[in-house]
Coordinates of C-alpha atoms in Angstrom, one line a residue:
M1 CA 77.3 -3.1 -16.4
K2 CA 75.6 -6.3 -17.3
K3 CA 73.5 -6.3 -14.2
E4 CA 72.3 -2.7 -14.9
T5 CA 71.3 -3.7 -18.5
I6 CA 69.4 -6.7 -17.1
L7 CA 67.7 -4.5 -14.5
E8 CA 66.8 -2.0 -17.2
E9 CA 65.4 -4.7 -19.4
G10 CA 63.3 -6.1 -16.5
V11 CA 61.9 -2.6 -15.7
F12 CA 61.0 -2.0 -19.3
K13 CA 59.5 -5.5 -19.5
Y14 CA 57.3 -4.8 -16.4
L15 CA 56.4 -1.3 -17.7
Y16 CA 55.4 -2.8 -21.1
L17 CA 53.3 -5.5 -19.3
F18 CA 51.7 -2.7 -17.2
L19 CA 50.9 -0.6 -20.2
Y20 CA 49.6 -3.6 -22.1
F21 CA 47.3 -4.4 -19.2
F22 CA 45.6 -1.1 -19.7
V23 CA 45.4 -1.6 -23.4
F24 CA 43.8 -5.0 -22.8
I25 CA 41.2 -3.4 -20.4
G26 CA 40.5 -0.7 -23.0
E27 CA 39.9 -3.2 -25.8
G28 CA 37.7 -5.3 -23.5
T29 CA 35.7 -2.2 -22.6
R30 CA 35.3 -1.2 -26.2
F31 CA 34.1 -4.7 -27.1
I32 CA 31.5 -4.8 -24.3
V33 CA 30.2 -1.3 -25.1
K34 CA 30.1 -2.0 -28.8
W35 CA 28.2 -5.3 -28.1
F36 CA 25.8 -3.6 -25.7
F37 CA 25.0 -0.7 -28.1
L38 CA 24.6 -3.1 -31.1
R39 CA 22.2 -5.2 -29.0
L40 CA 20.3 -2.1 -27.9
F41 CA 20.1 -0.8 -31.5
F42 CA 18.7 -4.1 -32.8
L43 CA 16.3 -4.3 -29.8
L44 CA 15.1 -0.7 -30.5
R45 CA 14.7 -1.4 -34.2
R46 CA 12.7 -4.5 -33.5
I47 CA 10.4 -2.5 -31.0
F48 CA 10.0 0.2 -33.6
E49 CA 9.0 -2.4 -36.3
I50 CA 6.5 -4.0 -33.9
L51 CA 5.1 -0.6 -32.9
S52 CA 4.8 0.6 -36.5
T53 CA 3.0 -2.7 -37.5
T54 CA 0.7 -2.4 -34.5
L55 CA -0.1 1.3 -35.4
I56 CA -1.0 0.3 -38.9
I57 CA -3.2 -2.5 -37.7
L58 CA -4.9 -0.2 -35.1
K59 CA -5.4 2.5 -37.8
K60 CA -7.2 -0.1 -40.0
V61 CA -9.3 -1.3 -37.1
F62 CA -10.3 2.2 -36.0
W63 CA -11.1 3.2 -39.6
R64 CA -13.3 0.2 -40.0
F65 CA -15.0 0.9 -36.7
F66 CA -15.5 4.5 -37.7
L67 CA -17.1 3.4 -41.0
F68 CA -19.3 0.9 -39.1
I69 CA -20.5 3.6 -36.7
K70 CA -21.0 6.0 -39.5
A71 CA -23.1 3.4 -41.4
F72 CA -25.1 2.7 -38.3
F73 CA -25.9 6.4 -37.7
D74 CA -26.6 6.9 -41.4
Q75 CA -29.4 4.4 -41.1
I76 CA -31.1 6.2 -38.2
P77 CA -33.7 8.7 -39.2
F78 CA -32.8 12.3 -38.4
K79 CA -35.7 12.8 -36.0
I80 CA -34.7 9.8 -33.8
Y81 CA -31.1 11.0 -33.9
Y82 CA -32.0 14.5 -32.8
F83 CA -34.5 13.1 -30.2
S84 CA -31.8 10.9 -28.6
L85 CA -29.3 13.8 -28.8
G86 CA -31.8 16.1 -27.1
I87 CA -32.5 13.5 -24.3
L88 CA -28.7 13.1 -23.7
T89 CA -28.2 16.9 -23.6
T90 CA -31.1 17.4 -21.2
F91 CA -29.8 14.6 -19.0
L92 CA -26.3 16.1 -18.8
I93 CA -27.7 19.6 -18.0
L94 CA -29.9 18.2 -15.3
F95 CA -27.1 16.1 -13.9
F96 CA -24.7 19.0 -13.7
Y97 CA -27.4 21.3 -12.3
Q98 CA -28.3 18.8 -9.6
S99 CA -24.6 18.2 -8.8
Y100 CA -24.2 21.9 -8.4
L101 CA -27.2 22.2 -6.0
F102 CA -25.9 19.2 -4.0
V103 CA -22.4 20.6 -3.6
K104 CA -23.9 24.0 -2.8
S105 CA -26.0 22.5 0.0
L106 CA -23.1 20.8 1.7
P107 CA -21.9 22.4 4.9
S108 CA -19.1 24.9 4.4
P109 CA -15.7 23.9 5.8
V110 CA -15.3 27.6 6.7
A111 CA -18.1 27.2 9.3
I112 CA -16.2 24.4 11.1
G113 CA -15.5 25.5 14.7
K114 CA -17.9 28.4 14.5
V115 CA -21.0 28.6 16.5
N116 CA -23.9 27.4 14.3
F117 CA -26.1 25.8 16.9
P118 CA -28.4 27.2 19.6
L119 CA -26.7 28.3 22.8
S120 CA -27.9 29.1 26.3
T121 CA -27.9 32.7 27.5
H122 CA -25.7 33.5 30.5
L123 CA -26.5 36.4 32.8
Y124 CA -23.6 37.7 35.0
D125 CA -23.4 40.2 37.8
R126 CA -21.1 43.2 37.8
H127 CA -18.2 41.1 39.2
G128 CA -18.5 38.4 36.4
K129 CA -20.2 35.8 38.6
L130 CA -22.8 33.7 36.7
L131 CA -26.3 34.3 38.0
Y132 CA -28.6 32.5 35.5
E133 CA -28.6 30.4 32.4
I134 CA -31.6 30.7 30.1
Y135 CA -32.3 28.1 27.4
R136 CA -35.3 26.5 25.8
E137 CA -34.5 22.9 24.8
Q138 CA -30.8 22.4 24.9
N139 CA -28.4 23.7 27.5
R140 CA -25.3 24.3 25.5
T141 CA -22.2 26.3 26.5
P142 CA -19.3 26.4 24.0
I143 CA -15.8 25.9 25.5
R144 CA -12.4 25.9 23.9
L145 CA -10.5 22.7 23.4
K146 CA -7.5 24.1 25.2
D147 CA -9.7 24.7 28.3
L148 CA -10.5 21.0 28.5
P149 CA -8.3 18.6 30.5
S150 CA -6.2 16.5 28.1
Y151 CA -7.8 13.2 29.2
V152 CA -11.2 14.4 27.9
Y153 CA -10.2 14.7 24.3
L154 CA -7.7 11.8 24.5
S155 CA -10.3 9.5 25.8
T156 CA -12.7 10.7 23.0
V157 CA -10.0 9.9 20.4
A158 CA -9.3 6.5 22.0
I159 CA -13.0 5.5 22.0
E160 CA -13.9 6.9 18.5
D161 CA -10.7 6.2 16.5
K162 CA -7.7 4.9 18.4
D163 CA -5.5 5.2 15.3
F164 CA -6.4 8.8 14.6
Y165 CA -2.8 10.0 14.9
K166 CA -1.4 7.2 12.7
H167 CA -3.5 7.3 9.5
Q168 CA -4.1 10.3 7.2
G169 CA -7.8 10.6 7.6
V170 CA -8.9 7.3 6.0
S171 CA -8.2 4.0 7.8
F172 CA -8.2 1.2 5.2
L173 CA -7.7 -1.4 7.9
A174 CA -10.9 -0.3 9.6
I175 CA -12.8 -0.3 6.3
L176 CA -11.6 -3.9 5.5
R177 CA -12.5 -5.0 9.0
A178 CA -16.0 -3.5 8.6
M179 CA -16.4 -5.3 5.3
R180 CA -15.3 -8.6 6.8
E181 CA -17.8 -8.2 9.7
T182 CA -20.6 -7.2 7.4
F183 CA -20.2 -9.8 4.6
L184 CA -18.7 -12.8 6.5
K185 CA -20.2 -12.5 10.0
H186 CA -23.3 -10.5 9.1
N187 CA -22.6 -8.0 11.9
L188 CA -22.8 -4.3 11.3
Q189 CA -19.7 -2.4 12.2
G190 CA -18.6 1.0 11.3
G191 CA -15.3 1.7 9.5
S192 CA -15.3 5.5 9.6
T193 CA -12.7 7.6 11.3
I194 CA -13.1 10.9 13.1
T195 CA -12.1 12.7 9.9
Q196 CA -14.7 10.9 7.8
Q197 CA -17.4 11.7 10.5
L198 CA -16.4 15.3 10.3
V199 CA -16.7 15.3 6.5
K200 CA -20.1 13.6 6.8

């Protein structure tokens, strides 16, 4: 009977220590969370105080700047003021009109891949055999890319822009290399890619 009582007391003692361990963890967590939120609250209050002070100062600075600009424009005669405003308006209208004409004169991306250059005329017999080619200055016959052997366009890509399939249309490394050659070694070197040449 005595051993059972000692065993029960030991079990209750360990159970008490086990429960107290969780109480200790809970109190520690509450202390850390409380400390963190207090620090965060004081930090946010300090930031708000700094921002409100900064806004007050900026408001005063902008108000004084506005008064200075207003006083400056009040001293200008109305004819000079309207003359300057008219020049500015005319310049903006001309700028947007010229920009519109420039953009309108650019080649249309819709026409890429379509025939927009002179071609030679082909004459065939009734069996589809080519008899004659008639052309004036340039002997051009369009062919499809899929009809070319793969080494033709792969060699073109290798010569023009070997990193064509790696970059997204603009090679910053090629541009930096061209700048280095131009400014440091005084050698002219292109930095454009096939995509940039197509855009140009």
